[in-house]
Short mmCIF file of C-alpha atoms in Angstrom, two decimals:
data_model
loop_
_atom_site.label_atom_id
_atom_site.label_comp_id
_atom_site.label_asym_id
_atom_site.label_seq_id
_atom_site.Cartn_x
_atom_site.Cartn_y
_atom_site.Cartn_z
CA UNK A 1 48.62 35.02 14.62
CA UNK A 2 49.02 32.59 17.82
CA UNK A 3 51.19 30.06 16.20
CA UNK A 4 52.48 28.70 19.59
CA UNK A 5 49.31 26.52 20.49
CA UNK A 6 51.04 23.66 22.03
CA UNK A 7 52.30 22.47 25.61
CA UNK A 8 56.16 21.70 25.86
CA UNK A 9 57.01 19.36 28.62
CA UNK A 10 60.38 20.21 28.88
CA UNK A 11 62.45 22.01 31.87
CA UNK A 12 64.18 24.57 33.25
CA UNK A 13 64.26 27.37 36.03
CA UNK A 14 64.27 31.14 35.99
CA UNK A 15 63.09 33.72 38.71
CA UNK A 16 64.43 36.93 38.22
CA UNK A 17 63.55 39.75 40.95
CA UNK A 18 63.84 42.96 39.26
CA UNK A 19 61.81 43.18 36.11
CA UNK A 20 63.66 43.81 33.04
CA UNK A 21 63.86 47.47 31.70
CA UNK A 22 65.18 49.22 28.60
CA UNK A 23 66.84 52.73 29.24
CA UNK A 24 69.99 54.83 27.99
CA UNK A 25 72.35 55.90 30.54
CA UNK A 26 74.79 59.25 30.13
CA UNK A 27 76.55 58.88 33.29
CA UNK A 28 79.05 55.87 34.65
CA UNK A 29 77.28 52.48 33.90
CA UNK A 30 76.20 49.83 36.44
CA UNK A 31 75.77 46.53 35.21
CA UNK A 32 72.24 45.33 36.02
CA UNK A 33 70.78 41.77 35.55
CA UNK A 34 68.24 42.57 33.67
CA UNK A 35 67.22 43.04 30.07
CA UNK A 36 68.79 47.10 29.91
CA UNK A 37 70.03 49.00 27.12
CA UNK A 38 72.30 51.06 28.25
CA UNK A 39 73.27 53.70 25.28
CA UNK A 40 70.19 55.42 22.78
CA UNK A 41 72.18 54.68 20.09
CA UNK A 42 71.36 50.59 20.43
CA UNK A 43 68.07 49.81 19.47
CA UNK A 44 66.34 46.33 18.66
CA UNK A 45 67.94 44.00 20.87
CA UNK A 46 66.45 41.09 20.33
CA UNK A 47 67.57 37.01 21.95
CA UNK A 48 66.19 34.82 19.39
CA UNK A 49 66.26 31.06 18.77
CA UNK A 50 67.91 30.00 15.26
CA UNK A 51 65.25 28.76 13.53
CA UNK A 52 63.87 29.44 9.52
CA UNK A 53 59.96 29.90 10.55
CA UNK A 54 59.36 33.74 10.78
CA UNK A 55 57.14 33.12 13.89
CA UNK A 56 60.73 31.59 15.90
CA UNK A 57 60.52 35.62 16.53
CA UNK A 58 58.40 35.45 19.02
CA UNK A 59 59.58 32.66 21.01
CA UNK A 60 61.31 33.01 24.38
CA UNK A 61 64.89 33.24 25.09
CA UNK A 62 64.79 29.62 26.35
CA UNK A 63 66.75 26.39 24.72
CA UNK A 64 67.81 23.19 25.94
CA UNK A 65 71.61 21.87 27.32
CA UNK A 66 73.18 20.65 24.33
CA UNK A 67 71.43 22.80 21.90
CA UNK A 68 73.15 26.34 20.67
CA UNK A 69 70.71 27.97 18.93
CA UNK A 70 70.50 31.47 20.67
CA UNK A 71 71.35 34.28 18.59
CA UNK A 72 71.77 37.70 20.08
CA UNK A 73 70.98 40.48 17.49
CA UNK A 74 70.95 44.26 17.79
CA UNK A 75 71.15 47.70 16.19
CA UNK A 76 73.91 50.42 16.23
CA UNK A 77 72.60 53.66 15.10
CA UNK A 78 75.87 54.82 13.61
CA UNK A 79 77.26 54.80 10.29
CA UNK A 80 80.97 53.03 11.07
CA UNK A 81 81.09 49.76 12.63
CA UNK A 82 82.45 49.35 16.53
CA UNK A 83 84.41 46.67 18.14
CA UNK A 84 82.15 44.80 20.35
CA UNK A 85 82.25 42.08 22.85
CA UNK A 86 80.19 39.42 24.65
CA UNK A 87 80.60 38.02 27.80
CA UNK A 88 78.33 34.96 30.00
CA UNK A 89 77.15 35.82 33.88
CA UNK A 90 75.80 32.79 35.51
CA UNK A 91 72.75 33.72 37.77
CA UNK A 92 70.70 31.93 40.93
CA UNK A 93 66.87 31.77 40.48
CA UNK A 94 66.13 34.90 41.36
CA UNK A 95 68.68 36.83 39.08
CA UNK A 96 71.44 37.64 41.65
CA UNK A 97 74.99 36.80 40.65
CA UNK A 98 76.34 33.43 41.24
CA UNK A 99 78.97 32.29 43.39
CA UNK A 100 80.43 30.45 40.44
CA UNK A 101 83.69 31.25 38.43
CA UNK A 102 83.60 31.22 34.07
CA UNK A 103 85.36 27.96 34.04
CA UNK A 104 82.35 26.69 36.42
CA UNK A 105 79.60 27.06 33.57
CA UNK A 106 81.78 27.81 30.26
CA UNK A 107 84.24 26.08 28.45
CA UNK A 108 85.90 28.62 26.71
CA UNK A 109 87.62 32.07 28.07
CA UNK A 110 84.80 34.33 28.87
CA UNK A 111 85.35 36.78 25.93
CA UNK A 112 83.50 36.53 22.68
CA UNK A 113 84.06 39.08 19.88
CA UNK A 114 80.97 40.01 18.09
CA UNK A 115 82.32 39.72 14.50
CA UNK A 116 78.95 38.97 12.38
CA UNK A 117 77.68 42.55 11.27
CA UNK A 118 75.41 44.29 8.10
CA UNK A 119 75.13 48.17 7.71
CA UNK A 120 72.14 49.40 6.39
CA UNK A 121 70.87 49.55 3.02
CA UNK A 122 69.44 53.51 2.37
CA UNK A 123 68.05 53.42 5.20
CA UNK A 124 66.65 57.24 6.59
CA UNK A 125 68.78 56.60 9.79
CA UNK A 126 71.92 54.69 9.24
CA UNK A 127 72.58 51.60 11.19
CA UNK A 128 75.00 48.43 11.66
CA UNK A 129 73.01 45.24 12.38
CA UNK A 130 74.97 43.00 14.37
CA UNK A 131 74.49 39.67 15.56
CA UNK A 132 76.80 36.96 17.68
CA UNK A 133 75.58 33.02 18.39
CA UNK A 134 75.48 32.75 22.29
CA UNK A 135 78.31 30.19 23.18
CA UNK A 136 77.48 26.93 24.61
CA UNK A 137 77.63 26.33 28.79
CA UNK A 138 77.84 23.59 30.73
CA UNK A 139 75.27 23.91 33.63
CA UNK A 140 71.29 24.46 33.08
CA UNK A 141 70.54 27.56 35.03
CA UNK A 142 70.06 31.42 34.56
CA UNK A 143 72.52 33.51 32.61
CA UNK A 144 72.64 37.20 31.43
CA UNK A 145 74.62 37.93 28.35
CA UNK A 146 76.34 41.32 28.46
CA UNK A 147 77.54 43.44 25.77
CA UNK A 148 80.33 45.72 25.80
CA UNK A 149 82.56 47.80 23.97
CA UNK A 150 86.23 47.05 23.35
CA UNK A 151 88.54 45.83 26.08
CA UNK A 152 86.42 48.00 28.85
CA UNK A 153 84.19 45.81 30.35
CA UNK A 154 82.68 48.67 32.41
CA UNK A 155 81.79 50.13 28.98
CA UNK A 156 78.53 48.30 28.95
CA UNK A 157 76.01 48.39 25.90
CA UNK A 158 73.58 45.30 26.43
CA UNK A 159 72.14 43.16 29.42
CA UNK A 160 70.17 40.63 28.16
CA UNK A 161 68.30 37.22 30.06
CA UNK A 162 68.43 34.04 28.78
CA UNK A 163 67.57 30.63 30.20
CA UNK A 164 69.22 27.21 29.59
CA UNK A 165 67.33 23.95 30.60
CA UNK A 166 67.92 20.03 31.40
CA UNK A 167 64.67 18.03 31.34
CA UNK A 168 64.57 16.09 34.76
CA UNK A 169 61.04 16.43 35.63
CA UNK A 170 58.09 16.01 34.11
CA UNK A 171 54.47 18.01 34.18
CA UNK A 172 50.90 17.48 34.70
CA UNK A 173 48.78 20.34 33.65
CA UNK A 174 45.48 20.73 35.54
CA UNK A 175 42.81 22.93 33.76
CA UNK A 176 40.07 22.51 36.48
CA UNK A 177 39.24 25.77 38.49
CA UNK A 178 38.34 25.25 42.04
CA UNK A 179 37.09 29.41 42.42
CA UNK A 180 34.14 31.27 41.77
CA UNK A 181 32.67 34.83 41.36
CA UNK A 182 35.03 38.38 41.41
CA UNK A 183 38.22 36.48 41.42
CA UNK A 184 37.09 33.90 38.22
CA UNK A 185 35.68 36.67 36.41
CA UNK A 186 39.19 38.29 35.97
CA UNK A 187 41.88 35.94 36.57
CA UNK A 188 43.68 32.71 35.43
CA UNK A 189 44.27 30.05 37.77
CA UNK A 190 47.75 27.76 36.88
CA UNK A 191 47.46 24.78 38.39
CA UNK A 192 49.99 21.78 37.72
CA UNK A 193 51.94 18.68 39.40
CA UNK A 194 55.35 18.47 38.93
CA UNK A 195 56.46 14.33 39.07
CA UNK A 196 60.14 14.07 39.63
CA UNK A 197 60.66 9.74 40.14
CA UNK A 198 63.53 10.50 37.46
CA UNK A 199 65.61 12.94 39.62
CA UNK A 200 66.99 12.69 43.15
CA UNK A 201 65.50 15.73 45.02
CA UNK A 202 67.14 16.55 48.68
CA UNK A 203 64.22 17.73 50.38
CA UNK A 204 62.41 19.35 47.95
CA UNK A 205 60.14 21.72 50.17
CA UNK A 206 63.06 23.32 50.48
CA UNK A 207 65.25 23.28 47.63
CA UNK A 208 62.92 23.45 44.53
CA UNK A 209 61.64 26.75 43.49
CA UNK A 210 58.93 27.85 40.80
CA UNK A 211 58.83 30.56 38.64
CA UNK A 212 55.64 31.26 36.79
CA UNK A 213 56.01 33.78 34.03
CA UNK A 214 52.97 35.46 31.84
CA UNK A 215 53.67 36.36 28.21
CA UNK A 216 57.43 36.35 28.79
CA UNK A 217 56.62 39.27 31.40
CA UNK A 218 59.42 40.37 34.06
CA UNK A 219 56.64 42.88 35.80
CA UNK A 220 54.64 40.48 37.38
CA UNK A 221 56.24 37.10 38.03
CA UNK A 222 54.75 34.41 40.29
CA UNK A 223 58.59 33.80 42.08
CA UNK A 224 59.43 31.15 44.53
CA UNK A 225 56.52 29.54 43.97
CA UNK A 226 56.39 26.57 47.04
CA UNK A 227 53.92 23.51 46.29
CA UNK A 228 50.40 23.45 47.74
CA UNK A 229 50.96 19.39 48.39
CA UNK A 230 53.67 17.27 48.70
CA UNK A 231 53.32 13.36 48.15
CA UNK A 232 56.48 11.75 48.31
CA UNK A 233 55.30 8.10 48.43
CA UNK A 234 54.84 9.00 44.46
CA UNK A 235 57.42 11.79 44.14
CA UNK A 236 55.04 14.85 43.11
CA UNK A 237 54.54 18.19 44.02
CA UNK A 238 51.38 19.90 43.44
CA UNK A 239 50.50 23.46 42.73
CA UNK A 240 47.36 25.20 43.32
CA UNK A 241 46.69 28.77 42.81
CA UNK A 242 43.49 29.36 45.21
CA UNK A 243 43.10 32.73 46.06
CA UNK A 244 43.05 36.19 44.37
CA UNK A 245 46.46 37.41 45.45
CA UNK A 246 48.44 34.27 43.80
CA UNK A 247 46.32 34.31 40.28
CA UNK A 248 47.46 35.80 37.15
CA UNK A 249 45.39 38.78 36.26
CA UNK A 250 43.88 37.48 32.70
CA UNK A 251 44.33 41.09 31.22
CA UNK A 252 42.95 42.11 27.68
CA UNK A 253 44.17 41.13 24.49
CA UNK A 254 46.80 43.26 23.10
CA UNK A 255 46.86 46.49 21.46
CA UNK A 256 48.36 46.38 18.31
CA UNK A 257 49.89 48.36 14.90
CA UNK A 258 51.11 47.50 11.44
CA UNK A 259 54.17 49.34 10.51
CA UNK A 260 55.33 46.68 7.86
CA UNK A 261 54.82 49.31 5.16
CA UNK A 262 55.55 52.64 5.04
CA UNK A 263 54.07 52.93 1.47
CA UNK A 264 50.32 53.05 2.89
CA UNK A 265 49.43 53.04 6.32
CA UNK A 266 48.79 49.64 8.33
CA UNK A 267 46.15 48.53 10.66
CA UNK A 268 45.79 51.12 13.73
CA UNK A 269 48.40 53.50 11.84
CA UNK A 270 46.40 57.19 11.58
CA UNK A 271 48.69 58.53 9.45
CA UNK A 272 52.16 59.35 8.27
CA UNK A 273 53.92 62.51 8.86
CA UNK A 274 56.35 62.40 6.22
CA UNK A 275 57.79 65.92 6.91
CA UNK A 276 59.72 64.54 9.62
CA UNK A 277 63.35 62.85 9.75
CA UNK A 278 62.79 59.46 10.29
CA UNK A 279 58.79 59.77 9.50
CA UNK A 280 56.48 59.74 12.12
CA UNK A 281 53.70 57.26 12.47
CA UNK A 282 50.53 58.27 14.50
CA UNK A 283 49.06 55.27 16.14
CA UNK A 284 45.64 55.80 16.33
CA UNK A 285 44.20 57.23 19.70
CA UNK A 286 43.50 54.95 22.47
CA UNK A 287 40.90 54.73 24.98
CA UNK A 288 40.42 53.06 28.20
CA UNK A 289 39.20 49.95 27.71
CA UNK A 290 38.36 48.38 31.72
CA UNK A 291 34.81 49.26 31.17
CA UNK A 292 33.80 47.31 28.08
CA UNK A 293 33.32 43.48 27.49
CA UNK A 294 36.16 40.84 26.70
CA UNK A 295 36.23 40.91 22.75
CA UNK A 296 38.27 38.03 21.17
CA UNK A 297 41.08 39.11 18.45
CA UNK A 298 44.34 37.45 17.92
CA UNK A 299 47.63 38.99 19.20
CA UNK A 300 51.26 38.07 19.47
CA UNK A 301 50.82 38.24 23.47
CA UNK A 302 52.71 41.48 23.42
CA UNK A 303 55.69 40.38 21.25
CA UNK A 304 56.31 42.10 17.90
CA UNK A 305 57.86 40.69 14.39
CA UNK A 306 60.38 42.32 12.34
CA UNK A 307 59.49 42.51 8.84
CA UNK A 308 59.54 44.70 5.70
CA UNK A 309 57.01 44.84 2.86
CA UNK A 310 58.70 47.74 1.32
CA UNK A 311 61.96 45.96 0.50
CA UNK A 312 62.11 42.32 1.57
CA UNK A 313 66.12 42.42 2.38
CA UNK A 314 65.87 43.25 6.21
CA UNK A 315 68.80 45.81 6.49
CA UNK A 316 66.68 48.00 4.71
CA UNK A 317 64.27 48.34 6.55
CA UNK A 318 63.67 51.69 8.05
CA UNK A 319 62.99 53.34 11.79
CA UNK A 320 60.03 55.51 12.58
CA UNK A 321 59.14 57.66 15.31
CA UNK A 322 55.85 56.05 16.86
CA UNK A 323 53.23 58.45 18.39
CA UNK A 324 50.88 56.81 20.87
CA UNK A 325 48.15 58.53 22.49
CA UNK A 326 45.69 57.35 24.77
CA UNK A 327 42.55 59.58 26.11
CA UNK A 328 42.08 60.05 29.78
CA UNK A 329 39.57 63.06 31.03
CA UNK A 330 42.23 63.24 33.94
CA UNK A 331 45.68 61.81 34.81
CA UNK A 332 45.48 59.03 37.10
CA UNK A 333 47.34 58.69 40.49
CA UNK A 334 50.77 57.23 39.51
CA UNK A 335 52.50 56.96 35.98
CA UNK A 336 51.54 55.34 32.87
CA UNK A 337 53.61 53.53 30.31
CA UNK A 338 53.32 52.09 26.99
CA UNK A 339 55.01 48.63 27.23
CA UNK A 340 55.18 45.35 25.05
CA UNK A 341 58.36 43.28 24.74
CA UNK A 342 59.93 46.06 22.59
CA UNK A 343 60.45 48.05 25.39
CA UNK A 344 61.78 44.85 27.43
CA UNK A 345 58.68 45.09 29.41
CA UNK A 346 60.63 47.86 31.67
CA UNK A 347 58.95 51.16 33.11
CA UNK A 348 61.79 53.80 32.43
CA UNK A 349 61.58 57.37 30.88
CA UNK A 350 61.88 56.17 27.28
CA UNK A 351 58.48 54.76 27.82
CA UNK A 352 56.69 56.96 30.07
CA UNK A 353 53.83 58.84 29.10
CA UNK A 354 53.48 62.45 29.34
CA UNK A 355 49.93 63.88 30.37
CA UNK A 356 48.76 66.92 28.33
CA UNK A 357 46.08 68.42 30.50
CA UNK A 358 44.66 70.36 27.49
CA UNK A 359 44.49 67.87 25.47
CA UNK A 360 43.34 65.81 27.76
CA UNK A 361 45.21 62.82 26.42
CA UNK A 362 48.73 60.90 27.70
CA UNK A 363 51.35 60.99 24.74
CA UNK A 364 54.80 59.41 24.16
CA UNK A 365 56.91 59.00 21.25
CA UNK A 366 59.32 56.01 20.16
CA UNK A 367 61.70 55.21 17.79
CA UNK A 368 60.89 51.37 16.43
CA UNK A 369 62.17 49.56 13.43
CA UNK A 370 59.34 47.97 10.84
CA UNK A 371 56.98 45.70 11.84
CA UNK A 372 54.30 44.37 13.62
CA UNK A 373 54.47 45.47 17.41
CA UNK A 374 51.76 44.30 20.34
CA UNK A 375 51.49 46.98 23.12
CA UNK A 376 49.45 48.07 26.49
CA UNK A 377 49.27 50.68 28.98
CA UNK A 378 50.41 49.67 32.22
CA UNK A 379 50.30 52.13 35.39
CA UNK A 380 52.47 51.97 38.46
CA UNK A 381 50.47 53.28 41.11
CA UNK A 382 50.04 53.02 45.09
CA UNK A 383 46.41 53.25 44.69
CA UNK A 384 45.29 51.98 41.01
CA UNK A 385 45.98 49.01 39.53
CA UNK A 386 48.17 47.89 36.73
CA UNK A 387 45.60 47.44 33.89
CA UNK A 388 43.58 50.08 35.03
CA UNK A 389 43.14 51.54 31.44
CA UNK A 390 43.05 47.64 29.80
CA UNK A 391 41.05 46.06 32.39
CA UNK A 392 41.15 42.15 33.21
CA UNK A 393 39.36 38.84 31.48
CA UNK A 394 39.64 35.50 32.32
CA UNK A 395 38.76 34.56 28.66
CA UNK A 396 41.66 36.47 27.46
CA UNK A 397 44.32 34.12 25.26
CA UNK A 398 47.58 34.24 27.44
CA UNK A 399 50.90 32.89 27.08
CA UNK A 400 52.74 30.73 30.26
CA UNK A 401 55.65 29.57 31.32
CA UNK A 402 56.40 27.06 34.13
CA UNK A 403 60.32 26.96 35.34
CA UNK A 404 61.47 24.65 38.26
CA UNK A 405 65.00 25.34 40.10
CA UNK A 406 66.60 22.82 41.89
CA UNK A 407 68.89 24.35 44.44
CA UNK A 408 71.93 21.18 44.39
CA UNK A 409 75.04 20.91 46.99
CA UNK A 410 77.73 20.33 43.72
CA UNK A 411 77.93 22.56 42.08
CA UNK A 412 76.07 24.86 44.73
CA UNK A 413 74.04 26.38 42.08
CA UNK A 414 70.09 26.57 41.22
CA UNK A 415 70.01 24.07 38.42
CA UNK A 416 66.88 24.28 35.61
CA UNK A 417 65.55 21.05 35.80
CA UNK A 418 61.69 21.79 34.45
CA UNK A 419 60.50 23.80 31.82
CA UNK A 420 56.90 24.09 30.51
CA UNK A 421 54.78 26.19 28.33
CA UNK A 422 51.07 26.28 27.39
CA UNK A 423 48.71 28.72 26.37
CA UNK A 424 45.15 29.52 28.93
CA UNK A 425 42.47 30.03 26.53
CA UNK A 426 44.24 28.81 23.18
CA UNK A 427 42.61 29.64 19.74
#
């Protein structure tokens, strides 16, 4: 399943501050520059590369300057079409709004109608599927696509991040370990060197920032990373993650379930309750994996792929209530969330689990479209680690992205001048 086993030496920048979230809002809407859904009727928001390969669903929302191949798509669980518009916001490397005006980064007026749509076909829960191509931008950098209803820009429906890079620097990946002991057993050390001989960088120690992202997550970024060494004579910045605090937890391979067919239970689907509408798929009960030895198996690194084995037309895919159960003898100190790309890696009420003291288990139910899904249980606590229920192993296969930002003076903006991807422990 892991088809991305390559190393791309290209460019970009991306350094978010708050991690993304997906939630609904019933009161006044306030735009947040994160991955977020603002109404509960909006489902399955994805920003994809327009490629024919189905595996492209797994790729991050990152493209090269001049390649306008990103598509934003979503479902509206209504029977009638609505009028939606798209606008683009330019952000700094830390995902705060930049000081640029629209004309600095867009060749056109910043209002793009979403004209492409398709009605669902004989589904239990009717919906309208919308999609729109992300318009071209002038500058490499961080952007947020914002969808709103009608002419009211305050009636926000979706905010979704994407990144555009321009290759200006090159990378050398160093997979030699310099740590040992407990840190090496549970962590992954990300070492690399950036060569900037092809671009003039003024005071790179101050003007260059690096972000490292694991499995497209927004909740555990290494942000504004500074180099361990600067070698001005050969124009190189060297990054070495020496200590436990700066390393990434290896985590564990993702749990998964197969909901591509509703005619028979897929892998890790215990049973389907057909007496509810829509149907409810009960996932096999999960348990704490933190005390188990590492077990290797393929996954999608937290992503999901929409697919329908029952009807090949994608607009015939159904929505299903998916019930998660996590066994735990007692509640942990803090909140437990079921998370993956399908929750935008956010922690909110929709994907927070509730503890049933009688059954001694956490439960949560989410409305999801037919497909194959990866997920994990993440803890938000002052006393327990996020991977309390998952464990952490250095052998785990993970997908990493390195984003390089340069703070230019003209324009006064954070330009994404370097982007590298690689797999740790590729299969």
